[in-house]
Coordinates of C-alpha atoms in Angstrom, one line a residue:
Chain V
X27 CA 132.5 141.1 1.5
X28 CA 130.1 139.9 4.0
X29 CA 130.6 136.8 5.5
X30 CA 127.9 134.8 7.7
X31 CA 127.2 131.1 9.2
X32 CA 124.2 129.7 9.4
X33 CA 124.4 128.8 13.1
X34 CA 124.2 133.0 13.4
X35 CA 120.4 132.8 11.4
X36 CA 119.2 129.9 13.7
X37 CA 116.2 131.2 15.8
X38 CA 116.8 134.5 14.7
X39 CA 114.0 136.8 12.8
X40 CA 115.3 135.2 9.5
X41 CA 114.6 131.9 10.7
X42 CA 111.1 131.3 10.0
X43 CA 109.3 128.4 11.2
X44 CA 106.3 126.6 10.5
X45 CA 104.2 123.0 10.8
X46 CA 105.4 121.6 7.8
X47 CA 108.6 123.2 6.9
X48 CA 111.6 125.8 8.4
X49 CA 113.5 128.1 6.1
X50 CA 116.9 130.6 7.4
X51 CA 117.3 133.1 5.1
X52 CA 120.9 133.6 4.3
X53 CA 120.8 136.7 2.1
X54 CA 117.8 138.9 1.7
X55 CA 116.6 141.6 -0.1
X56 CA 118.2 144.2 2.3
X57 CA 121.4 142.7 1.2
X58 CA 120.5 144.3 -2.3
X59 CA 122.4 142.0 -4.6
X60 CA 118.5 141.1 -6.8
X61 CA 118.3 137.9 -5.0
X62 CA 118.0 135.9 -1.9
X63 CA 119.0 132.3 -0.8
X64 CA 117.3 130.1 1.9
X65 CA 118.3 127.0 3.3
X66 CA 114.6 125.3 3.8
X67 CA 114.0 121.9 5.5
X68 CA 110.9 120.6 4.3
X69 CA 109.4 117.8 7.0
X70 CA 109.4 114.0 6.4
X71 CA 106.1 113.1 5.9
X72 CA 103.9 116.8 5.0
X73 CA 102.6 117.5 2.1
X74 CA 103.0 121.4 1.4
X75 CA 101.4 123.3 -1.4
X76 CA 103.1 126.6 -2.7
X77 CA 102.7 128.6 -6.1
X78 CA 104.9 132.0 -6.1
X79 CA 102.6 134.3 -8.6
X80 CA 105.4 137.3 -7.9
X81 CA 108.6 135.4 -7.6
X82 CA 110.7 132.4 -10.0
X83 CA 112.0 130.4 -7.1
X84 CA 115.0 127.8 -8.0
X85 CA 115.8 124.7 -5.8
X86 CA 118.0 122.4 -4.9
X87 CA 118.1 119.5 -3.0
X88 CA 120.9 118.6 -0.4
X89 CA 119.8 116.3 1.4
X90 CA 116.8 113.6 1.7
X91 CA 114.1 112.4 -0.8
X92 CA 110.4 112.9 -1.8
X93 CA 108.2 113.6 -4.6
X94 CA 106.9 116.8 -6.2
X95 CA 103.7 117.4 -8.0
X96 CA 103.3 119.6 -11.1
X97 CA 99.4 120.7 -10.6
X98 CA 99.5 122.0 -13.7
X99 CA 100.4 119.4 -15.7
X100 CA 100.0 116.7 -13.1
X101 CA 103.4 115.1 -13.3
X102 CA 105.4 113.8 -10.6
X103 CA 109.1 114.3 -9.9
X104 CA 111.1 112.3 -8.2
X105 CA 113.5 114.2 -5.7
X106 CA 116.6 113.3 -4.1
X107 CA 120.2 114.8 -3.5
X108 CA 121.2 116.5 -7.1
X109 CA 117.7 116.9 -8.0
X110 CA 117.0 120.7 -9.3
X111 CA 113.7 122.2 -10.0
X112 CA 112.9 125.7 -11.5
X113 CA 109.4 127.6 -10.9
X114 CA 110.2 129.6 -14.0
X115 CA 106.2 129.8 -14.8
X116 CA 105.1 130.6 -11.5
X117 CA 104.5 127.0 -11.1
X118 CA 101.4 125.7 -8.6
X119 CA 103.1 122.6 -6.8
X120 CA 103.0 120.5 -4.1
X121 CA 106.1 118.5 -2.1
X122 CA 105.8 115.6 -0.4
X123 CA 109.3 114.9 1.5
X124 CA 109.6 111.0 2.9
X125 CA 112.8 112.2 4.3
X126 CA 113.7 115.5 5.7
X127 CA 114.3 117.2 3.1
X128 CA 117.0 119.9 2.8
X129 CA 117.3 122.3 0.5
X130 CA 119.2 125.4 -1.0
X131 CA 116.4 127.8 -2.3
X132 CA 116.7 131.2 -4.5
X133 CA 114.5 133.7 -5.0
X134 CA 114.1 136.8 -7.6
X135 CA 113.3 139.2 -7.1
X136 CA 114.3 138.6 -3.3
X137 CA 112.4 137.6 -0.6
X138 CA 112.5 140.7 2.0
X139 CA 111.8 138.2 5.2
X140 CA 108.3 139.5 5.5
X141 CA 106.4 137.9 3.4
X142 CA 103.8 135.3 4.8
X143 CA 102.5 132.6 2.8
X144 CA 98.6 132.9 2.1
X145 CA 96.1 130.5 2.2
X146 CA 96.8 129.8 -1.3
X147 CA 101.0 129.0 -0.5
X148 CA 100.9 132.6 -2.7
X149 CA 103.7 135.0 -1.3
X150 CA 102.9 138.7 -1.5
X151 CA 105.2 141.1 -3.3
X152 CA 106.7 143.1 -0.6
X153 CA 109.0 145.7 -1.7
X154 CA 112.5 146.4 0.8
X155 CA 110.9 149.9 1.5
X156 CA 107.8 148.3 2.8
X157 CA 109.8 145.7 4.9
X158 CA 111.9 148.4 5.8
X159 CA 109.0 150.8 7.6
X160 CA 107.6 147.3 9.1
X161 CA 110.8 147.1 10.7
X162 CA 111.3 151.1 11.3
X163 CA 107.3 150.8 12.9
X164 CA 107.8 147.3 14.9
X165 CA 111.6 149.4 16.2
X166 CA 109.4 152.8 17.3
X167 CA 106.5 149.8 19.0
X168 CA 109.8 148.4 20.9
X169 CA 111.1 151.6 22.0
X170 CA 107.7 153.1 23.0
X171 CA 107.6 152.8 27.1
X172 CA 105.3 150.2 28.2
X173 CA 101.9 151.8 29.2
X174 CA 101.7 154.2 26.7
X175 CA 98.6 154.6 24.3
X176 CA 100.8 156.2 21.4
Chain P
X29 CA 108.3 124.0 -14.2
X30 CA 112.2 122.9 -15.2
X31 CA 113.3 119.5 -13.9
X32 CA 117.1 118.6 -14.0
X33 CA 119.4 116.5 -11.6
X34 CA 123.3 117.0 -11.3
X35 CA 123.9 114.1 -13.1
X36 CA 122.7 114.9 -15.8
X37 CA 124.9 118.2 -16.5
X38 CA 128.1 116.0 -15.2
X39 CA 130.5 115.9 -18.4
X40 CA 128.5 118.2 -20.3
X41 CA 129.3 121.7 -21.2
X42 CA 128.0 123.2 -18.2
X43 CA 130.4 121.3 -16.3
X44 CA 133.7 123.3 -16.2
X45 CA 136.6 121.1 -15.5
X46 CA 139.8 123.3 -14.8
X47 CA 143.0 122.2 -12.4
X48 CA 141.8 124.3 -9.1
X49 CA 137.7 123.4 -9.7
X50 CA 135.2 122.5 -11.6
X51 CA 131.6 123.6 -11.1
X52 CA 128.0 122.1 -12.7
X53 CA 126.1 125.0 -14.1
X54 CA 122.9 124.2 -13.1
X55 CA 120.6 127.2 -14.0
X56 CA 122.2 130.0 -16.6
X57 CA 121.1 132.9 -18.1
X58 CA 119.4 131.1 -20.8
X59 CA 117.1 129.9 -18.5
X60 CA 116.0 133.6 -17.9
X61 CA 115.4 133.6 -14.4
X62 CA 117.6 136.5 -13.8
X63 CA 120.5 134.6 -11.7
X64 CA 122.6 130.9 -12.3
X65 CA 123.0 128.5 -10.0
X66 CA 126.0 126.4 -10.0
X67 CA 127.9 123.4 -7.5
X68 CA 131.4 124.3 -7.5
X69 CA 134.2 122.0 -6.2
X70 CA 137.3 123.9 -5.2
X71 CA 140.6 121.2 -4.7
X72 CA 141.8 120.6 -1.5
X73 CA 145.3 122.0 -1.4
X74 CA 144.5 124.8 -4.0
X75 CA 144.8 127.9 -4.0
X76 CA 142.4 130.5 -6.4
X77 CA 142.3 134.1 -6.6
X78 CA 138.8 135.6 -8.1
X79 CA 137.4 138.7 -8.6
X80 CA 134.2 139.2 -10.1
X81 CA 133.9 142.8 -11.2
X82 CA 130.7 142.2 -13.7
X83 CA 129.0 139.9 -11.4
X84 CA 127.4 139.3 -7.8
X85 CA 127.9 136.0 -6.6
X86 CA 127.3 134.7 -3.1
X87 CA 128.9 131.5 -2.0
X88 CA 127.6 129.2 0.5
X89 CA 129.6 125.6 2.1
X90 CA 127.9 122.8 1.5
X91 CA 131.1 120.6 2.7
X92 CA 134.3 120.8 3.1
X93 CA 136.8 123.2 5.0
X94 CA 139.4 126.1 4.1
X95 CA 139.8 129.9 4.3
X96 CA 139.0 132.6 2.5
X97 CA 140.9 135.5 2.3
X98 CA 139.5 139.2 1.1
X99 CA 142.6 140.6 -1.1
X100 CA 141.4 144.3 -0.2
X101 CA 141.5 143.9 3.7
X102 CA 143.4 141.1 4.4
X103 CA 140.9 139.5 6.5
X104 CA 140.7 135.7 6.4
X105 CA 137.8 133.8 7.5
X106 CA 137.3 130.3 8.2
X107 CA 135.0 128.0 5.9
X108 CA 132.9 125.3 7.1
X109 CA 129.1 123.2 6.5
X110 CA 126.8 126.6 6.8
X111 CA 129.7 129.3 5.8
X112 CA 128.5 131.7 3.4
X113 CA 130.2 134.7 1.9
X114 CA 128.5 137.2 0.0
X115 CA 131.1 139.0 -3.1
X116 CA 128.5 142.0 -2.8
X117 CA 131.1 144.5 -3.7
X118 CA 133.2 142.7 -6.3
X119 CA 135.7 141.4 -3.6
X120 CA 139.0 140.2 -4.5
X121 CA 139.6 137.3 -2.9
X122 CA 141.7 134.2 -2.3
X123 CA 140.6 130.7 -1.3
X124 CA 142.2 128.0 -0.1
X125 CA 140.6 124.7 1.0
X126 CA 141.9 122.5 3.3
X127 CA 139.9 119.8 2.1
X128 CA 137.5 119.4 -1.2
X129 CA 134.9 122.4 -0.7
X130 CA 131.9 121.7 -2.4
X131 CA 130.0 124.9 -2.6
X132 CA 126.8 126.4 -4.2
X133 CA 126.9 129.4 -6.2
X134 CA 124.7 132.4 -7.0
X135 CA 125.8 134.7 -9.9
X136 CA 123.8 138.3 -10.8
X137 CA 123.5 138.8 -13.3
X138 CA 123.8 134.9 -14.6
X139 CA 126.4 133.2 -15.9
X140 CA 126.3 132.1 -19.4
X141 CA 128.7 129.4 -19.2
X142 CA 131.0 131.1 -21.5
X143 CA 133.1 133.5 -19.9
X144 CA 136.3 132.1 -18.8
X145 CA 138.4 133.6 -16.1
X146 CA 141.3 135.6 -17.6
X147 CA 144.2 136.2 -16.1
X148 CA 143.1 138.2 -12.8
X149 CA 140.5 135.7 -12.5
X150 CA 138.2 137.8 -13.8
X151 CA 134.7 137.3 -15.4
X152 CA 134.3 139.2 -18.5
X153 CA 130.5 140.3 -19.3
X154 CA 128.8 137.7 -21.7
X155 CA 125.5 138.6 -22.8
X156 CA 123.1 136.2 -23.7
X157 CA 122.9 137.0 -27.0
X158 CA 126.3 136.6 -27.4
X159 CA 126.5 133.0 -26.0
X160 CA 123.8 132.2 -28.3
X161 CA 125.8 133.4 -31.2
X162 CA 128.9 131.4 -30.1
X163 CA 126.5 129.1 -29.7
X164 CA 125.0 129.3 -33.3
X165 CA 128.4 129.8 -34.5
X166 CA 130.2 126.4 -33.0
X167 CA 126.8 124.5 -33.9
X168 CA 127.3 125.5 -38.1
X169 CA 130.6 124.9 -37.6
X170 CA 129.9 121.4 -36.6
X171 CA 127.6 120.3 -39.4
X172 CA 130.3 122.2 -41.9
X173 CA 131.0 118.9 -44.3
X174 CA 134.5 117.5 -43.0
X175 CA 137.1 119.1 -45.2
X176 CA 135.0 122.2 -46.0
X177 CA 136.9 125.7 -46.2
X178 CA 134.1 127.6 -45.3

């Protein structure tokens, strides 16, 4: 059993912030149980575009209200506390939170942490053995005296 | 792109009503994404031994406060906004909330919706298929003329 409070994953590595939106990863792929869960605030007032080619994201909304766009299809979704939506199709979408809006997120196959979106909101596929040798390569950089070429 | 709110699965079958908890399945495996989602609500006052020797399933307090207790170490931990505890090695466990806990849930592999909890709180394996065929089954059963023997 592992056991974990999100006040330990604030401003930590897992806690990834940007302009629009902030996301602590609670469980990640090195936890190896085929999926991971984020609590993500999204900002009052952005507008953020995403479309996960490599991953069915599923999420749930806590706290706040906004609107999300279909591009596909061009519907719009209301969103408030209770409100669910599945990007079982790889969806393209876009949010638009009036409130904060904070929500529980899950991903398969799991997000390893070191991912960044692209240009496109796309996230890579990164597999846990390439996240792992980031982390093994970024360890050996940190451990390498200062001054050295090598 | 699935769109779904809470309140629409309240009193439905995915909503399990039983005297400890009851829990809104929001996603399940015949959604195929490869995980279910649900909101549980464990009773304040209660007191629920699981274990979950087919399935995954990582736990995280929305609200609420209690104790959980892991049945193979004796360790109890507190619960509380932002606890999460991860069953990543089918964990027997005990849970006791002080007040209502509402919690989200993340089963792998999913949940059907039609296992029920035997008498070591245990999860048996459902696959889909075979939901669907209970499924099938109750839904002929139900447009069997009134009276019929067959």
């Amino acid at each position: 059993m592992i056991v974990r409070t999100l006040d330990e994953i604030t401003d930590t590595a897992a806690d990834i912030k940007t302009e629009n939106w902030r996301s602590k990863r609670i469980i990640l792929a090195r936890d190896r149980v085929g999926f991971s869960l984020h609590e993500t605030t999204l900002y009052a007032g952005t507008e953020s575009e995403f479309c996960y080619q490599n991953h069915i994201e599923a999420v749930w909304v806590i706290e706040g209200e906004g609107e999300i766009e279909d591009l596909g299809t061009g519907e719009v979704y209301e969103l408030r506390p209770g409100s669910i939506y599945l990007l079982n199709d790889h969806d393209r979408h876009r949010v638009r939170p009036r409130t904060d809006l904070r929500v529980a997120c899950v991903f398969n196959p799991p997000v390893t942490g070191r991912e960044v979106h692209d240009e496109n909101g796309v996230y890579p596929v990164v597999t846990l053995e390439e996240a792992e040798a980031i982390e093994a390569a970024e360890a050996a950089e940190t451990s390498t005296p200062a001054g050295s070429s090598e």
